[in-house]
PDB file of C-alpha atoms in Angstrom:
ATOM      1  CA  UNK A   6      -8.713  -8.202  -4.702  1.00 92.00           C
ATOM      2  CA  UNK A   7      -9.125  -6.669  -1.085  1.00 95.00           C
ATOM      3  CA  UNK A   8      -6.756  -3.960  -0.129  1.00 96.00           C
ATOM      4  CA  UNK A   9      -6.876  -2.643   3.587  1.00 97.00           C
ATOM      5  CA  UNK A  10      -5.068  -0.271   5.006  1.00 97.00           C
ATOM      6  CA  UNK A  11      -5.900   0.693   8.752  1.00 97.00           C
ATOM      7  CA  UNK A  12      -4.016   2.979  11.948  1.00 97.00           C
ATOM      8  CA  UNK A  13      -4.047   2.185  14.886  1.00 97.00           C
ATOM      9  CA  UNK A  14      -3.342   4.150  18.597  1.00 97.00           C
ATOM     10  CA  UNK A  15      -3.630   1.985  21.817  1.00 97.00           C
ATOM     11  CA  UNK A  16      -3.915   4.074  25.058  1.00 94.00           C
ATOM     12  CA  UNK A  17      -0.579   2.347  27.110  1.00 93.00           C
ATOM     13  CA  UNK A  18       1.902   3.841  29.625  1.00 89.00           C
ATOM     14  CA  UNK A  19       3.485   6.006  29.518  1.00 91.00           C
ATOM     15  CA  UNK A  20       3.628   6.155  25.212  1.00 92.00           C
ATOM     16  CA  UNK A  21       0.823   4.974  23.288  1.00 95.00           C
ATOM     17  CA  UNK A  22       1.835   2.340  20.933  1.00 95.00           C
ATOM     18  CA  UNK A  23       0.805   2.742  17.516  1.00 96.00           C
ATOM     19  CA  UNK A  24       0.469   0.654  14.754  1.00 95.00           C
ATOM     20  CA  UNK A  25      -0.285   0.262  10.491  1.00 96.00           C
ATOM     21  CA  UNK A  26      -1.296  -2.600   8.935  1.00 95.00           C
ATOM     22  CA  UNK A  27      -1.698  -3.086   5.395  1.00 97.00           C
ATOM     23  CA  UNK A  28      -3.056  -6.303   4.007  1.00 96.00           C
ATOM     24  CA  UNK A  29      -3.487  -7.493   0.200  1.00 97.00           C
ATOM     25  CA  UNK A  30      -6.011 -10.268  -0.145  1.00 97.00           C
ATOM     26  CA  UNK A  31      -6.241 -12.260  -3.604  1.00 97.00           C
ATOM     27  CA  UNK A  32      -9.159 -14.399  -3.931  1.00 96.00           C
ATOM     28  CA  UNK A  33     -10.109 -16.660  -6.646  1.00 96.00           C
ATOM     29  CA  UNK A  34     -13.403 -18.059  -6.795  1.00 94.00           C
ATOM     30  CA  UNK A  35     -13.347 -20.919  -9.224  1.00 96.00           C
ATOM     31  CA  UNK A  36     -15.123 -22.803 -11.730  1.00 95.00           C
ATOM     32  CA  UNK A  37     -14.906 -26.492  -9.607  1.00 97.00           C
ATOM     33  CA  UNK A  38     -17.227 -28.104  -6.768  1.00 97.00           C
ATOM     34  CA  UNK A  39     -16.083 -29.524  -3.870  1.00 97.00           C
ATOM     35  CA  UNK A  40     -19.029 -31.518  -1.680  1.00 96.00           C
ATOM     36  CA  UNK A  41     -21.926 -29.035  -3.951  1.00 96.00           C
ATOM     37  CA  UNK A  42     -19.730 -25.847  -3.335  1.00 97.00           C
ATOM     38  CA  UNK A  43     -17.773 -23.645  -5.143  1.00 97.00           C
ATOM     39  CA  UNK A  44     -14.111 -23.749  -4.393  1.00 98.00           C
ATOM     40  CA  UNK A  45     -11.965 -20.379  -3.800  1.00 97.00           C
ATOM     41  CA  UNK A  46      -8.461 -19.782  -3.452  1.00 98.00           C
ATOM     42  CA  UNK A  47      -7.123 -16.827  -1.041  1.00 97.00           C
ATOM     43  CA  UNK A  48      -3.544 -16.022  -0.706  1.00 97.00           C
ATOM     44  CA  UNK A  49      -2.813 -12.746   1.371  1.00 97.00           C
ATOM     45  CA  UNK A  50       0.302 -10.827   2.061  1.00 95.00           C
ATOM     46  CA  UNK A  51       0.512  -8.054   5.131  1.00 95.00           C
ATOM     47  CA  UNK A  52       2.654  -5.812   5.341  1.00 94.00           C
ATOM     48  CA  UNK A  53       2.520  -3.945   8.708  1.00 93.00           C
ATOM     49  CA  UNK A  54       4.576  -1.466  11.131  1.00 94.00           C
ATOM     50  CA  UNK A  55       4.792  -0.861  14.634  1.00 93.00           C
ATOM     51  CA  UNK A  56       5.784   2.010  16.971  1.00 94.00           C
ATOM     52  CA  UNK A  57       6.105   0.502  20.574  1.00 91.00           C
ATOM     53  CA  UNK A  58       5.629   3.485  22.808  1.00 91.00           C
ATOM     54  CA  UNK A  59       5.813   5.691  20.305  1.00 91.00           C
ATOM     55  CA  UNK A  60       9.713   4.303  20.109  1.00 91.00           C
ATOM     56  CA  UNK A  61      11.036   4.078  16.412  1.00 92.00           C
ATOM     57  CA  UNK A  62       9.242   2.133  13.971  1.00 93.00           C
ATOM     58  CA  UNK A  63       9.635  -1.287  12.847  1.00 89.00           C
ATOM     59  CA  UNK A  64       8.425  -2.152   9.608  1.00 91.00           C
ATOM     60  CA  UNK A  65       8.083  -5.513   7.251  1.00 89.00           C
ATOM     61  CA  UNK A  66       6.106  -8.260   5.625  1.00 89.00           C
ATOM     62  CA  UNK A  67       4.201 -10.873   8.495  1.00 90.00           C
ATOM     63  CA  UNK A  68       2.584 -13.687   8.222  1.00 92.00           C
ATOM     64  CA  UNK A  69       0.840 -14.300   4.559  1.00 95.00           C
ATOM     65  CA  UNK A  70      -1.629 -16.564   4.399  1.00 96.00           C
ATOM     66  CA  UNK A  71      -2.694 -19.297   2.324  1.00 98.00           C
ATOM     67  CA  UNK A  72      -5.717 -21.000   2.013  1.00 97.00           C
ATOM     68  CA  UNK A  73      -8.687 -23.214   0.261  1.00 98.00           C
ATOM     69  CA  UNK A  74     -12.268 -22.154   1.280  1.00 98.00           C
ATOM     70  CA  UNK A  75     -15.405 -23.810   0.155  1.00 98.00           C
ATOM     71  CA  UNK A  76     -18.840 -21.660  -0.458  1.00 97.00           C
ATOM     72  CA  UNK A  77     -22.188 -23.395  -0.262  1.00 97.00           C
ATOM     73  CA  UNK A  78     -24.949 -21.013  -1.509  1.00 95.00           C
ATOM     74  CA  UNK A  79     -28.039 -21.655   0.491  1.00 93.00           C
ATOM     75  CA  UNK A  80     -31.242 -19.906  -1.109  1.00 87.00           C
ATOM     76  CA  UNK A  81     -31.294 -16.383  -3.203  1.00 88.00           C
ATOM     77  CA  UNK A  82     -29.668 -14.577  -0.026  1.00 94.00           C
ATOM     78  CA  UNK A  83     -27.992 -16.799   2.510  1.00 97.00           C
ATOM     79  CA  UNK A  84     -24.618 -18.554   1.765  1.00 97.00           C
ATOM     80  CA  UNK A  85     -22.042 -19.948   4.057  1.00 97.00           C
ATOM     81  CA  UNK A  86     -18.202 -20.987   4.012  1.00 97.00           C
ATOM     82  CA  UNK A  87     -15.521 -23.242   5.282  1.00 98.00           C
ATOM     83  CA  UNK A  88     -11.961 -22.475   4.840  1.00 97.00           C
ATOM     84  CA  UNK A  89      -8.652 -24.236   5.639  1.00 98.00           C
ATOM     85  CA  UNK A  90      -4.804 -22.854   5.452  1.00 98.00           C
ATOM     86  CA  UNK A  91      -2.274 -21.576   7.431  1.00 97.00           C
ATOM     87  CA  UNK A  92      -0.104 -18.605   8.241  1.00 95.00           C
ATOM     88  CA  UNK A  93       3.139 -18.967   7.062  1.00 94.00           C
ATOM     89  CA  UNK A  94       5.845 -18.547  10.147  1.00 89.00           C
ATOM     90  CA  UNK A  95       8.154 -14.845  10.006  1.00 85.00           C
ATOM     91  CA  UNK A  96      11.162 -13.455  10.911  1.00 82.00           C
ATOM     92  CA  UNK A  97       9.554  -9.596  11.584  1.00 77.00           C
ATOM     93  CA  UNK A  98       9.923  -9.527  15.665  1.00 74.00           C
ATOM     94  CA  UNK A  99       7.062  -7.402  16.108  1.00 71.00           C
ATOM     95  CA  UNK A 100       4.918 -10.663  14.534  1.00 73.00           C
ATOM     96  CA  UNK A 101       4.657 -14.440  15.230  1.00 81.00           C
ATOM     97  CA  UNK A 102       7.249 -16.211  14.576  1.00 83.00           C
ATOM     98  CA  UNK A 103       5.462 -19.505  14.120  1.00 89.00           C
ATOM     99  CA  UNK A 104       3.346 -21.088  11.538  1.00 93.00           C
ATOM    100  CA  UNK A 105       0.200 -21.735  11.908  1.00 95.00           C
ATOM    101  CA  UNK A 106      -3.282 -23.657  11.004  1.00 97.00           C
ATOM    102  CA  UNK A 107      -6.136 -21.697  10.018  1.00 97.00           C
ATOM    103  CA  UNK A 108      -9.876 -22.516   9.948  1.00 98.00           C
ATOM    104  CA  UNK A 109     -12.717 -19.948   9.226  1.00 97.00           C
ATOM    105  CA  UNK A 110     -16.615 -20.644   9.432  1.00 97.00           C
ATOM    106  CA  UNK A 111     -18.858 -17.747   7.880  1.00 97.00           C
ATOM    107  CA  UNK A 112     -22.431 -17.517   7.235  1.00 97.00           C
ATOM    108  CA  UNK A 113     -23.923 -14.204   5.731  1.00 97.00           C
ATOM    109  CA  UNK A 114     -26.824 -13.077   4.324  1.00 97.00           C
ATOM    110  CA  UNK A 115     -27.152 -10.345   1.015  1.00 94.00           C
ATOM    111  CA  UNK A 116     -30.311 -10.021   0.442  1.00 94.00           C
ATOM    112  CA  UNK A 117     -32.458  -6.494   0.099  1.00 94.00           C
ATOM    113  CA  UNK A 118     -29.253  -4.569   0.381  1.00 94.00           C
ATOM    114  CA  UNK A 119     -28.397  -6.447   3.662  1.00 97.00           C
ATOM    115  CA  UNK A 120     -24.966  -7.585   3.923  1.00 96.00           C
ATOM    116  CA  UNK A 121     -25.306  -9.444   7.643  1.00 98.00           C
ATOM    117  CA  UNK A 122     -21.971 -11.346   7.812  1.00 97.00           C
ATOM    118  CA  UNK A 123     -20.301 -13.293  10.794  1.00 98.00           C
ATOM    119  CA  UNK A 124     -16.951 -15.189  10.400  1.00 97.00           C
ATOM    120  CA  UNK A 125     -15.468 -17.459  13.492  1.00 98.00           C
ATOM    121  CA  UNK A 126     -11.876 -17.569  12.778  1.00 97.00           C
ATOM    122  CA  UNK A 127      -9.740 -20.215  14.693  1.00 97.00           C
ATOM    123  CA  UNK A 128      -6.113 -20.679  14.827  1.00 96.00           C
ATOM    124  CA  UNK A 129      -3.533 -23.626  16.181  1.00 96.00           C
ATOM    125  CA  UNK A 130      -0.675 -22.611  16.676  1.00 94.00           C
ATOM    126  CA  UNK A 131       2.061 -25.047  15.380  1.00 94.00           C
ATOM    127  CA  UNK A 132       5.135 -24.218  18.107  1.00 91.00           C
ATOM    128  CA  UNK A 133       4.453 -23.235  21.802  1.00 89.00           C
ATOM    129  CA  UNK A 134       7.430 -20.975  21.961  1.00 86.00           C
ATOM    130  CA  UNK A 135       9.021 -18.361  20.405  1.00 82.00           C
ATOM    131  CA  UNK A 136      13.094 -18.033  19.374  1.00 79.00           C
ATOM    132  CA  UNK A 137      13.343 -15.916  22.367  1.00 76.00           C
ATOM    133  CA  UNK A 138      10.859 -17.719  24.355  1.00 80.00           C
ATOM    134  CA  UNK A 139       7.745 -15.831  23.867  1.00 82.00           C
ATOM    135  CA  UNK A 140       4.732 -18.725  24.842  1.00 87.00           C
ATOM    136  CA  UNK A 141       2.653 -19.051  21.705  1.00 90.00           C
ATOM    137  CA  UNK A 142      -1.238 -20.117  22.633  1.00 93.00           C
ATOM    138  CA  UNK A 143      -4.148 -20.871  20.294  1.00 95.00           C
ATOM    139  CA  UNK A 144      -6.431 -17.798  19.379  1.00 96.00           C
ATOM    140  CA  UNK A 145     -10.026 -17.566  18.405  1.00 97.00           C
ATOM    141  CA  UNK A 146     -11.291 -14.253  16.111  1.00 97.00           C
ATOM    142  CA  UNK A 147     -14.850 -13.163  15.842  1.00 98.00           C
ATOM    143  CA  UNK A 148     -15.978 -10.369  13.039  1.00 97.00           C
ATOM    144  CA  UNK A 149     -19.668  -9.491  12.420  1.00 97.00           C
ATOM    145  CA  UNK A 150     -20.918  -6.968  10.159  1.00 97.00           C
ATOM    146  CA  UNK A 151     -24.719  -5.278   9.154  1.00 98.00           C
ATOM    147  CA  UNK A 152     -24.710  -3.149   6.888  1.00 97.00           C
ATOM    148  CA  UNK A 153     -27.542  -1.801   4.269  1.00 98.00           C
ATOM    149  CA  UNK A 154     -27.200  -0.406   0.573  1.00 97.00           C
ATOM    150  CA  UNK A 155     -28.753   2.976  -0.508  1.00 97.00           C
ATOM    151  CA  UNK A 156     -28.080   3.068  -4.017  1.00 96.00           C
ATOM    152  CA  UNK A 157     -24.224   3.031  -4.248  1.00 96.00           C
ATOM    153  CA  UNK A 158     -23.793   4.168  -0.440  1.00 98.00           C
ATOM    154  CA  UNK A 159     -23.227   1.617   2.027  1.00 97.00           C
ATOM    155  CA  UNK A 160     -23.563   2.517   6.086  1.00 98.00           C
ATOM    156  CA  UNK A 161     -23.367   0.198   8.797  1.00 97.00           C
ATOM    157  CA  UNK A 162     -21.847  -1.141  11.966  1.00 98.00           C
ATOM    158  CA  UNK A 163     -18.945  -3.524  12.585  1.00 97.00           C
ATOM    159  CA  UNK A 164     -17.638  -5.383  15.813  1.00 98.00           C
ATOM    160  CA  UNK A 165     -14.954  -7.878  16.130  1.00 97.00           C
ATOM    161  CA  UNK A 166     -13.141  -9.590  19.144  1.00 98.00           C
ATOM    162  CA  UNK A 167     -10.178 -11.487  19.279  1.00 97.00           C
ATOM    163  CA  UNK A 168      -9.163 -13.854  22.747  1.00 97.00           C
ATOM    164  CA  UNK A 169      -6.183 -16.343  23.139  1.00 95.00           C
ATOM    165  CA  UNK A 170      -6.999 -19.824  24.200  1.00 95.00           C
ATOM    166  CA  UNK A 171      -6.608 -21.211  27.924  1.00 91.00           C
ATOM    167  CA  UNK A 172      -3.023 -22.790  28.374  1.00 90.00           C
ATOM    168  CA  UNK A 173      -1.590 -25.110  30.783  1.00 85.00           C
ATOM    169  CA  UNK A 174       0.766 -22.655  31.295  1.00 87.00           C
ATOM    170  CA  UNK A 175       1.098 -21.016  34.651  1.00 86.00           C
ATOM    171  CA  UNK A 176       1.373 -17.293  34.744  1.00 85.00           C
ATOM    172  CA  UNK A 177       0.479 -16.707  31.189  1.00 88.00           C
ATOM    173  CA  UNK A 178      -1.342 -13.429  30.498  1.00 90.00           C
ATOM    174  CA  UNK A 179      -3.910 -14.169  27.737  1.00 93.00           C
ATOM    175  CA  UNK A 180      -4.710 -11.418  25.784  1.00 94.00           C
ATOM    176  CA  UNK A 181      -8.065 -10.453  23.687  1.00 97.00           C
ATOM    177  CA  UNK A 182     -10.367  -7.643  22.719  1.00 97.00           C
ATOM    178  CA  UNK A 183     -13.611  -6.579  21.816  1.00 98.00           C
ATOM    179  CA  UNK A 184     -14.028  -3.514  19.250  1.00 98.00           C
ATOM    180  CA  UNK A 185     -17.264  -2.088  17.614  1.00 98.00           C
ATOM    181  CA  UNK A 186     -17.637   0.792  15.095  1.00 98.00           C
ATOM    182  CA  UNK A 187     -19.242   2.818  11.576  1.00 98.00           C
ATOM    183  CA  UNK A 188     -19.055   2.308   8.473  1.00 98.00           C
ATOM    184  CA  UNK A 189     -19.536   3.938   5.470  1.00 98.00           C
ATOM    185  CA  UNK A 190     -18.837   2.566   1.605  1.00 97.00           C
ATOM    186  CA  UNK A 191     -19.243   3.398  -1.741  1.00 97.00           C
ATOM    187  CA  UNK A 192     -19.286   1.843  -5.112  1.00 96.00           C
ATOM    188  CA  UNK A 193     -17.794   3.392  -7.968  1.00 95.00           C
ATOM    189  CA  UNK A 194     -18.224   1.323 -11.456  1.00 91.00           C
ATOM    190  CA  UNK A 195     -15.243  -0.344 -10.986  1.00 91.00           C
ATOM    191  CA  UNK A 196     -14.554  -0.804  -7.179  1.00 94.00           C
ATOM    192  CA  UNK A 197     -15.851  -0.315  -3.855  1.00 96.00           C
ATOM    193  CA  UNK A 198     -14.308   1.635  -0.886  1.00 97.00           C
ATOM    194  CA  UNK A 199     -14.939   1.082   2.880  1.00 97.00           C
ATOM    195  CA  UNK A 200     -14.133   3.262   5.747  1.00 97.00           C
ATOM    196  CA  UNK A 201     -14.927   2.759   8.772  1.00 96.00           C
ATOM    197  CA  UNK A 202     -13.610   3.173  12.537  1.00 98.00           C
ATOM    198  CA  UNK A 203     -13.302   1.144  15.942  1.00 98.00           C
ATOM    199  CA  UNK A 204     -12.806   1.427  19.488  1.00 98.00           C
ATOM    200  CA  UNK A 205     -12.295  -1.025  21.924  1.00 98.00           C
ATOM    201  CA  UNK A 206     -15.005  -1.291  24.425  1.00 97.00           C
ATOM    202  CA  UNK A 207     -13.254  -4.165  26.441  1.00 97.00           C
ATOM    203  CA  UNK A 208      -9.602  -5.415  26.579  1.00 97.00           C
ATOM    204  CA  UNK A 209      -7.140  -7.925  28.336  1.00 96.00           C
ATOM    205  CA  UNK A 210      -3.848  -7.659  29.297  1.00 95.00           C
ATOM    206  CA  UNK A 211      -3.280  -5.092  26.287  1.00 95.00           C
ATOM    207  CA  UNK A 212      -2.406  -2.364  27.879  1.00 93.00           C
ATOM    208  CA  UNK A 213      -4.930   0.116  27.732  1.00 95.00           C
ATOM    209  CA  UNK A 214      -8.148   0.723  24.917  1.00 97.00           C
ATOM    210  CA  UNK A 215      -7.245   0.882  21.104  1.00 97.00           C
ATOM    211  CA  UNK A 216      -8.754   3.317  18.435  1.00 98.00           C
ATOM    212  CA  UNK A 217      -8.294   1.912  14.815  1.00 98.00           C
ATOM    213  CA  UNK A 218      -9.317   3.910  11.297  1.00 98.00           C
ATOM    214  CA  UNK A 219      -9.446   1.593   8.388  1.00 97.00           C
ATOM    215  CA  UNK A 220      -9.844   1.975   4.754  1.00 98.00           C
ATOM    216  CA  UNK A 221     -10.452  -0.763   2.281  1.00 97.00           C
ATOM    217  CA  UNK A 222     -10.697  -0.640  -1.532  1.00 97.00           C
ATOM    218  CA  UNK A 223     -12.432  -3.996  -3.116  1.00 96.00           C
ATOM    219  CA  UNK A 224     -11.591  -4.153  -6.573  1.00 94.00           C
ATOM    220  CA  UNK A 225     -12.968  -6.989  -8.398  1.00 92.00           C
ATOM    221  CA  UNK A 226      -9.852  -8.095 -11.138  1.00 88.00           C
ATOM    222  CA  UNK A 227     -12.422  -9.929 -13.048  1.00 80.00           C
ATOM    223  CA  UNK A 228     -15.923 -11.560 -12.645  1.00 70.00           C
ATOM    224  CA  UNK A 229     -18.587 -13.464 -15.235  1.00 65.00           C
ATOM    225  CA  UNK A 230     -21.615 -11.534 -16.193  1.00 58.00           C
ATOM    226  CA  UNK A 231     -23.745 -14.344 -14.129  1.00 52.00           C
ATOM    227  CA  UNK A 232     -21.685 -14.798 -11.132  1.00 50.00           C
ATOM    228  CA  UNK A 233     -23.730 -14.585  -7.738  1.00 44.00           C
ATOM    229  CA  UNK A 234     -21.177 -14.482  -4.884  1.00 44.00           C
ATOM    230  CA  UNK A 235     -23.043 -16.707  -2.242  1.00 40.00           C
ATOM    231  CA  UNK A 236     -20.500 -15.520   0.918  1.00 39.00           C
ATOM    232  CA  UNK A 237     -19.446 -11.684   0.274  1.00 45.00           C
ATOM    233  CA  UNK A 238     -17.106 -11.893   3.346  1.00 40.00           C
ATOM    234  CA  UNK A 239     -16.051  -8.589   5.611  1.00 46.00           C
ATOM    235  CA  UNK A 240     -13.190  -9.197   7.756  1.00 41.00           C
ATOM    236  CA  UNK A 241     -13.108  -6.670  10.143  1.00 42.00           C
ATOM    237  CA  UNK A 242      -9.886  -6.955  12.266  1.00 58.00           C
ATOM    238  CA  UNK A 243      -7.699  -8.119   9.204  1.00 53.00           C
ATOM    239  CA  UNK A 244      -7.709 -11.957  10.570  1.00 56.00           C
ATOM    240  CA  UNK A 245      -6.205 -13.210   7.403  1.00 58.00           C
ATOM    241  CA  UNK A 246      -3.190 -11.209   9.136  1.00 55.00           C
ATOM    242  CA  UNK A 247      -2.765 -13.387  11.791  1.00 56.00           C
ATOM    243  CA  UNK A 248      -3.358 -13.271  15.561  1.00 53.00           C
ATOM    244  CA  UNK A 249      -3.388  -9.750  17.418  1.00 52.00           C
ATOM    245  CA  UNK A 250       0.411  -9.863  19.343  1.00 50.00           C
ATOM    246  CA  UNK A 251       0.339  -6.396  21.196  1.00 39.00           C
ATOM    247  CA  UNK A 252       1.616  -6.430  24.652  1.00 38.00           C
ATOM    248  CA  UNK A 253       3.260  -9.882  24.640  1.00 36.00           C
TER     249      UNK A 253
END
């Protein structure tokens, strides 16, 4: 299980807007082969708030996610991973509203007390509109992660960015982001815990530069004595949430 919990404050005018997220990600990694690798199960549910110009806050449960990935182990160390789902749509305004398909590529590599991850995360949207008319585009996610073990301490950096997808559209304002950070983890017999902390060093049509803290606990429920997990997976901007929807 993957627990995450991050804040976030975006420089806008003339309030900031500010933000929680908290996502719940259960993964399954089970006993069956698909094509030579092992299959896993993910289901996710966030549960996030919003303060629009620092404005009262909105709270409720977006878009959970659910999803089949396949994990090819290639070597001691290297391991990569295909998954396929989709977001299911919402009725929380400050999230999409639409359901959507969901593919993820990942390659990493955990060897020496390396943990060098990348995930491409790509989304098709499966309305172009909104209820209230909001245009709806695709959306491509990028996370990367190095990080190094010292005994149980973990210390690193992370990056992610985040872009919609051209659109015949005329006028539309695509949005996107690029955000790099520290972080720092620890494993304690029975789980792990991550913090870490990004800034934006590049954004469009958002509104101004975001600052995000993050926490995350990974807690594994249960796991065989012999199990070697080929694609240990870091998502940095909490893509199993969904798309990034600020300032649309």
């Amino acid at each position: 299980m993957n627990l995450t919990t991050s804040f976030a404050e975006r420089g806008t005018l003339p309030r900031d807007n500010q933000g929680n997220n908290n996502l719940v990600v259960f993964l399954w990694a089970t006993p069956w082969k698909v094509l030579g690798g092992q299959l896993r199960l993910i289901q996710s549910f966030p549960f996030n708030a919003v303060s629009p110009q620092e404005g009262p806050w909105q709270a409720g449960l977006a878009q959970p996610l659910t999803t089949a990935q396949v994990a090819w182990k290639i070597g001691d160390n290297l391991g990569v991973s295909y998954f396929l789902g989709g977001f299911w749509p919402s009725d929380t305004l400050f999230a999409l509203r639409s359901a959507s398909i969901a593919q993820r590529f990942a390659i990493s590599y955990v060897g020496d007390g390396w943990n060098l991850t990348a995930n491409l995360h790509y989304g098709t949207m499966l309305e172009e509109n909104s209820p209230t008319g909001v245009h709806y585009s695709d959306y491509m996610n990028l996370d990367l992660t190095a990080t190094k073990r010292f005994g149980k301490w973990q210390f690193g950096a992370v990056a992610f960015g985040s872009t919609d997808l051209p659109t015949n559209r005329p006028g539309y304002r695509p949005v996107g982001q690029v955000a790099a950070g520290a972080l720092v983890g620890y494993a304690f017999e029975k789980f792990t815990v991550q913090t870490f902390v990004t800034r934006d060093i590049a954004q469009r049509n958002l509104g101004g530069e975001e600052t995000r803290a993050w926490l995350r606990f990974l807690v594994p429920l249960w796991r065989p004595d012999n199990d070697q997990v080929p694609n240990r997976v870091t998502v940095r901007r909490n893509s199993d949430a969904g798309p990034p929807v600020a300032g649309r």
